[in-house]
GROMACS .gro file of C-alpha atoms in nm:
model
  235
    1MET     CA    1   2.396   0.976   1.344
    2SER     CA    2   2.251   0.868   1.008
    3ARG     CA    3   2.207   1.117   0.725
    4ALA     CA    4   1.998   1.066   0.412
    5HIS     CA    5   1.870   1.352   0.198
    6ILE     CA    6   1.614   1.246  -0.064
    7GLU     CA    7   1.533   1.450  -0.372
    8ALA     CA    8   1.289   1.380  -0.656
    9ARG     CA    9   1.273   1.603  -0.964
   10GLY     CA   10   1.017   1.578  -1.245
   11LEU     CA   11   0.929   1.222  -1.148
   12PHE     CA   12   0.700   1.034  -1.386
   13LYS     CA   13   0.604   0.669  -1.376
   14ARG     CA   14   0.386   0.517  -1.645
   15PHE     CA   15   0.236   0.172  -1.678
   16GLY     CA   16   0.127   0.162  -2.041
   17HIS     CA   17  -0.120   0.447  -2.077
   18VAL     CA   18  -0.167   0.482  -1.702
   19GLU     CA   19   0.033   0.761  -1.536
   20ALA     CA   20   0.097   0.664  -1.174
   21LEU     CA   21   0.324   0.963  -1.105
   22ALA     CA   22   0.294   1.283  -1.306
   23GLY     CA   23   0.588   1.519  -1.264
   24LEU     CA   24   0.644   1.486  -0.890
   25ASP     CA   25   0.897   1.708  -0.712
   26LEU     CA   26   0.992   1.628  -0.354
   27THR     CA   27   1.269   1.714  -0.111
   28LEU     CA   28   1.304   1.523   0.214
   29ASP     CA   29   1.561   1.632   0.469
   30ALA     CA   30   1.774   1.392   0.669
   31GLY     CA   31   1.615   1.300   1.001
   32GLU     CA   32   1.266   1.392   0.881
   33CYS     CA   33   0.947   1.186   0.883
   34LEU     CA   34   0.728   1.239   0.578
   35ALA     CA   35   0.364   1.129   0.591
   36LEU     CA   36   0.263   1.045   0.235
   37LEU     CA   37  -0.116   1.055   0.214
   38GLY     CA   38  -0.377   1.009  -0.054
   39PRO     CA   39  -0.654   0.778  -0.174
   40ASN     CA   40  -0.592   0.436  -0.326
   41GLY     CA   41  -0.429   0.476  -0.665
   42ALA     CA   42  -0.278   0.816  -0.587
   43GLY     CA   43   0.079   0.693  -0.651
   44LYS     CA   44   0.201   0.648  -0.294
   45SER     CA   45   0.320   0.287  -0.319
   46THR     CA   46   0.469   0.356  -0.663
   47LEU     CA   47   0.678   0.635  -0.515
   48LEU     CA   48   0.794   0.411  -0.231
   49ARG     CA   49   0.902   0.144  -0.477
   50ILE     CA   50   1.109   0.399  -0.669
   51VAL     CA   51   1.273   0.525  -0.349
   52ALA     CA   52   1.346   0.163  -0.256
   53GLY     CA   53   1.511   0.103  -0.592
   54LEU     CA   54   1.254  -0.164  -0.679
   55ALA     CA   55   1.128   0.036  -0.979
   56ARG     CA   56   1.275   0.303  -1.202
   57PRO     CA   57   1.101   0.622  -1.308
   58SER     CA   58   0.983   0.664  -1.665
   59GLU     CA   59   1.117   1.020  -1.654
   60GLY     CA   60   1.290   1.238  -1.398
   61SER     CA   61   1.519   1.140  -1.114
   62LEU     CA   62   1.518   1.035  -0.753
   63SER     CA   63   1.839   1.040  -0.553
   64ILE     CA   64   1.955   0.961  -0.202
   65ASP     CA   65   2.248   1.184  -0.109
   66GLY     CA   66   2.318   1.224  -0.479
   67ASP     CA   67   2.310   0.852  -0.565
   68ALA     CA   68   2.031   0.728  -0.793
   69ALA     CA   69   1.787   0.524  -0.584
   70HIS     CA   70   1.834   0.210  -0.796
   71GLU     CA   71   2.212   0.204  -0.742
   72ARG     CA   72   2.345  -0.054  -0.498
   73THR     CA   73   2.500   0.208  -0.270
   74ALA     CA   74   2.159   0.370  -0.220
   75ARG     CA   75   1.958   0.047  -0.197
   76ARG     CA   76   2.167  -0.087   0.091
   77ARG     CA   77   2.068   0.219   0.295
   78ILE     CA   78   1.697   0.144   0.261
   79GLY     CA   79   1.467  -0.054   0.488
   80TYR     CA   80   1.123  -0.142   0.352
   81ILE     CA   81   0.817  -0.247   0.552
   82GLY     CA   82   0.513  -0.311   0.332
   83HIS     CA   83   0.148  -0.385   0.402
   84ALA     CA   84   0.225  -0.742   0.288
   85SER     CA   85   0.479  -0.911   0.516
   86LEU     CA   86   0.678  -1.074   0.228
   87LEU     CA   87   0.821  -1.322   0.479
   88TYR     CA   88   0.916  -1.679   0.389
   89PRO     CA   89   0.633  -1.885   0.545
   90GLU     CA   90   0.837  -2.207   0.545
   91LEU     CA   91   1.099  -2.045   0.770
   92SER     CA   92   1.075  -1.957   1.137
   93ALA     CA   93   1.068  -1.597   1.253
   94ARG     CA   94   1.433  -1.623   1.358
   95GLU     CA   95   1.537  -1.787   1.031
   96ASN     CA   96   1.369  -1.509   0.832
   97LEU     CA   97   1.571  -1.246   1.018
   98ILE     CA   98   1.898  -1.441   1.000
   99PHE     CA   99   1.849  -1.480   0.625
  100ALA     CA  100   1.789  -1.105   0.587
  101GLY     CA  101   2.093  -1.028   0.800
  102ARG     CA  102   2.314  -1.245   0.582
  103LEU     CA  103   2.190  -1.066   0.271
  104TYR     CA  104   2.324  -0.745   0.422
  105ASP     CA  105   2.652  -0.909   0.532
  106LEU     CA  106   2.594  -0.839   0.901
  107ALA     CA  107   2.872  -0.948   1.134
  108ASP     CA  108   2.635  -1.146   1.359
  109PRO     CA  109   2.298  -1.220   1.192
  110PRO     CA  110   2.177  -1.460   1.469
  111GLY     CA  111   2.260  -1.206   1.738
  112ARG     CA  112   2.083  -0.927   1.551
  113ALA     CA  113   1.781  -1.152   1.493
  114ASP     CA  114   1.756  -1.234   1.864
  115GLU     CA  115   1.788  -0.865   1.955
  116LEU     CA  116   1.507  -0.757   1.726
  117LEU     CA  117   1.277  -1.045   1.818
  118SER     CA  118   1.321  -0.955   2.183
  119GLU     CA  119   1.233  -0.592   2.110
  120GLU     CA  120   0.917  -0.708   1.933
  121GLY     CA  121   0.822  -0.942   2.220
  122LEU     CA  122   0.855  -1.249   1.997
  123SER     CA  123   1.144  -1.435   2.158
  124GLU     CA  124   0.924  -1.717   2.285
  125VAL     CA  125   0.787  -1.790   1.937
  126SER     CA  126   1.107  -1.723   1.743
  127GLN     CA  127   1.144  -2.089   1.636
  128ARG     CA  128   0.787  -2.120   1.508
  129LEU     CA  129   0.716  -2.115   1.135
  130VAL     CA  130   0.580  -1.783   1.016
  131SER     CA  131   0.304  -1.970   0.829
  132GLY     CA  132   0.138  -2.030   1.166
  133PHE     CA  133   0.151  -1.668   1.282
  134SER     CA  134  -0.142  -1.432   1.311
  135ARG     CA  135  -0.146  -1.128   1.082
  136GLY     CA  136  -0.027  -0.904   1.364
  137MET     CA  137   0.258  -1.135   1.466
  138ALA     CA  138   0.375  -1.167   1.105
  139GLN     CA  139   0.372  -0.788   1.073
  140ARG     CA  140   0.592  -0.756   1.382
  141VAL     CA  141   0.845  -0.995   1.225
  142ALA     CA  142   0.830  -0.792   0.902
  143ILE     CA  143   0.903  -0.476   1.101
  144ALA     CA  144   1.206  -0.646   1.258
  145ARG     CA  145   1.327  -0.758   0.915
  146GLY     CA  146   1.298  -0.405   0.779
  147LEU     CA  147   1.522  -0.283   1.061
  148VAL     CA  148   1.771  -0.570   1.055
  149HIS     CA  149   2.053  -0.369   0.890
  150ASP     CA  150   1.977  -0.042   1.076
  151PRO     CA  151   1.888   0.144   0.754
  152ASP     CA  152   1.938   0.518   0.711
  153VAL     CA  153   1.603   0.542   0.530
  154LEU     CA  154   1.294   0.350   0.639
  155LEU     CA  155   0.998   0.316   0.402
  156LEU     CA  156   0.669   0.213   0.560
  157ASP     CA  157   0.363   0.118   0.354
  158GLU     CA  158   0.065   0.082   0.589
  159PRO     CA  159   0.287  -0.058   0.868
  160PHE     CA  160   0.007  -0.058   1.128
  161THR     CA  161  -0.194  -0.318   0.934
  162GLY     CA  162  -0.288  -0.607   1.161
  163LEU     CA  163  -0.133  -0.458   1.475
  164ASP     CA  164  -0.329  -0.430   1.796
  165ARG     CA  165  -0.325  -0.099   1.983
  166ARG     CA  166  -0.031  -0.195   2.205
  167ALA     CA  167   0.186  -0.308   1.913
  168ALA     CA  168   0.089   0.000   1.710
  169ARG     CA  169   0.194   0.232   1.992
  170ARG     CA  170   0.520   0.041   2.032
  171LEU     CA  171   0.587   0.087   1.660
  172GLU     CA  172   0.508   0.458   1.684
  173SER     CA  173   0.756   0.495   1.969
  174ARG     CA  174   1.024   0.309   1.776
  175LEU     CA  175   0.972   0.518   1.464
  176ASP     CA  176   0.988   0.840   1.662
  177ALA     CA  177   1.312   0.727   1.827
  178LEU     CA  178   1.461   0.637   1.488
  179ARG     CA  179   1.375   0.977   1.348
  180ARG     CA  180   1.521   1.155   1.649
  181SER     CA  181   1.843   0.961   1.601
  182GLY     CA  182   1.872   1.092   1.244
  183HIS     CA  183   1.695   0.829   1.034
  184THR     CA  184   1.478   0.945   0.745
  185LEU     CA  185   1.126   0.800   0.730
  186ILE     CA  186   0.856   0.791   0.464
  187LEU     CA  187   0.524   0.673   0.604
  188VAL     CA  188   0.229   0.577   0.384
  189THR     CA  189  -0.079   0.532   0.599
  190HIS     CA  190  -0.452   0.589   0.618
  191ASP     CA  191  -0.412   0.630   0.996
  192LEU     CA  192  -0.413   1.010   1.010
  193ALA     CA  193  -0.379   1.019   1.389
  194SER     CA  194  -0.053   0.822   1.372
  195ALA     CA  195   0.065   1.037   1.082
  196ALA     CA  196   0.002   1.354   1.282
  197ARG     CA  197   0.192   1.220   1.583
  198LEU     CA  198   0.494   1.109   1.382
  199ALA     CA  199   0.538   1.341   1.085
  200GLN     CA  200   0.693   1.684   1.047
  201HIS     CA  201   0.635   1.689   0.671
  202VAL     CA  202   0.306   1.602   0.501
  203VAL     CA  203   0.239   1.547   0.130
  204VAL     CA  204  -0.103   1.461  -0.012
  205LEU     CA  205  -0.106   1.295  -0.355
  206SER     CA  206  -0.394   1.268  -0.598
  207GLU     CA  207  -0.357   1.099  -0.938
  208GLY     CA  208   0.021   1.109  -0.911
  209ARG     CA  209   0.044   1.481  -0.833
  210THR     CA  210   0.110   1.674  -0.513
  211VAL     CA  211  -0.209   1.857  -0.416
  212TYR     CA  212  -0.093   1.965  -0.070
  213GLU     CA  213   0.239   1.992   0.113
  214SER     CA  214   0.335   2.136   0.449
  215ARG     CA  215   0.612   2.124   0.706
  216GLY     CA  216   0.557   2.153   1.077
  217PRO     CA  217   0.342   1.967   1.332
  218LEU     CA  218  -0.030   1.918   1.277
  219GLU     CA  219  -0.296   1.806   1.522
  220PRO     CA  220  -0.488   1.493   1.416
  221ASP     CA  221  -0.818   1.681   1.371
  222SER     CA  222  -0.645   1.954   1.174
  223LEU     CA  223  -0.470   1.701   0.952
  224GLU     CA  224  -0.797   1.522   0.876
  225ARG     CA  225  -0.964   1.848   0.771
  226THR     CA  226  -0.658   1.947   0.566
  227TYR     CA  227  -0.653   1.609   0.394
  228VAL     CA  228  -1.021   1.620   0.299
  229ASP     CA  229  -0.998   1.980   0.178
  230ALA     CA  230  -0.687   1.903  -0.031
  231LEU     CA  231  -0.863   1.619  -0.213
  232GLU     CA  232  -1.179   1.819  -0.266
  233ASP     CA  233  -0.976   2.109  -0.414
  234ALA     CA  234  -0.759   1.882  -0.631
  235PRO     CA  235  -0.794   1.947  -1.006
   0.00000   0.00000   0.00000
């Protein structure tokens, strides 16, 4: 079973005079799903990029089991699924996954690619160039790529973008199964119903600061009211 404890202390991120994160503290237990909520510009994607090791904080620290997030040992444990697919359009779906598998030194990248494409219901179009895919199909390939190395930590930035209801429910089921098997998830989404079904830990950000945090299940209606109240009460 995977284990990945994430801890942020005094986290600041500045872009010139703009403060995207302003002294954020966060502890995320192994095997937990965190729903990271907030309006556009609240700092959610910036935090994900720091966890992923794609950016470094201006001040403070973020560690994964004691390793700084930007270190190679931590970065190899991360899977990232963004709202942009970031696939190579000139490659087929299968080639994109094989390429990703080779980057992670998998023993059998073609076999892993075929397994994931089958799980996503894309086997019949696996040889087609991604440039010809619909938004939803490309997102399903991006989901498979994020899972190609079976990461301990999965970061999801609006992963339901472009998915129809059936594909969204399939993704929810997969994420819930990953969490139950010990994987740590951070979910950024405006879909509060999905957040309520998946998360056991909720953080609402506003202007780079935590304005609400709770642990424990929430009903979708309750989460929506809590979210609105937290933003209205934010300083």
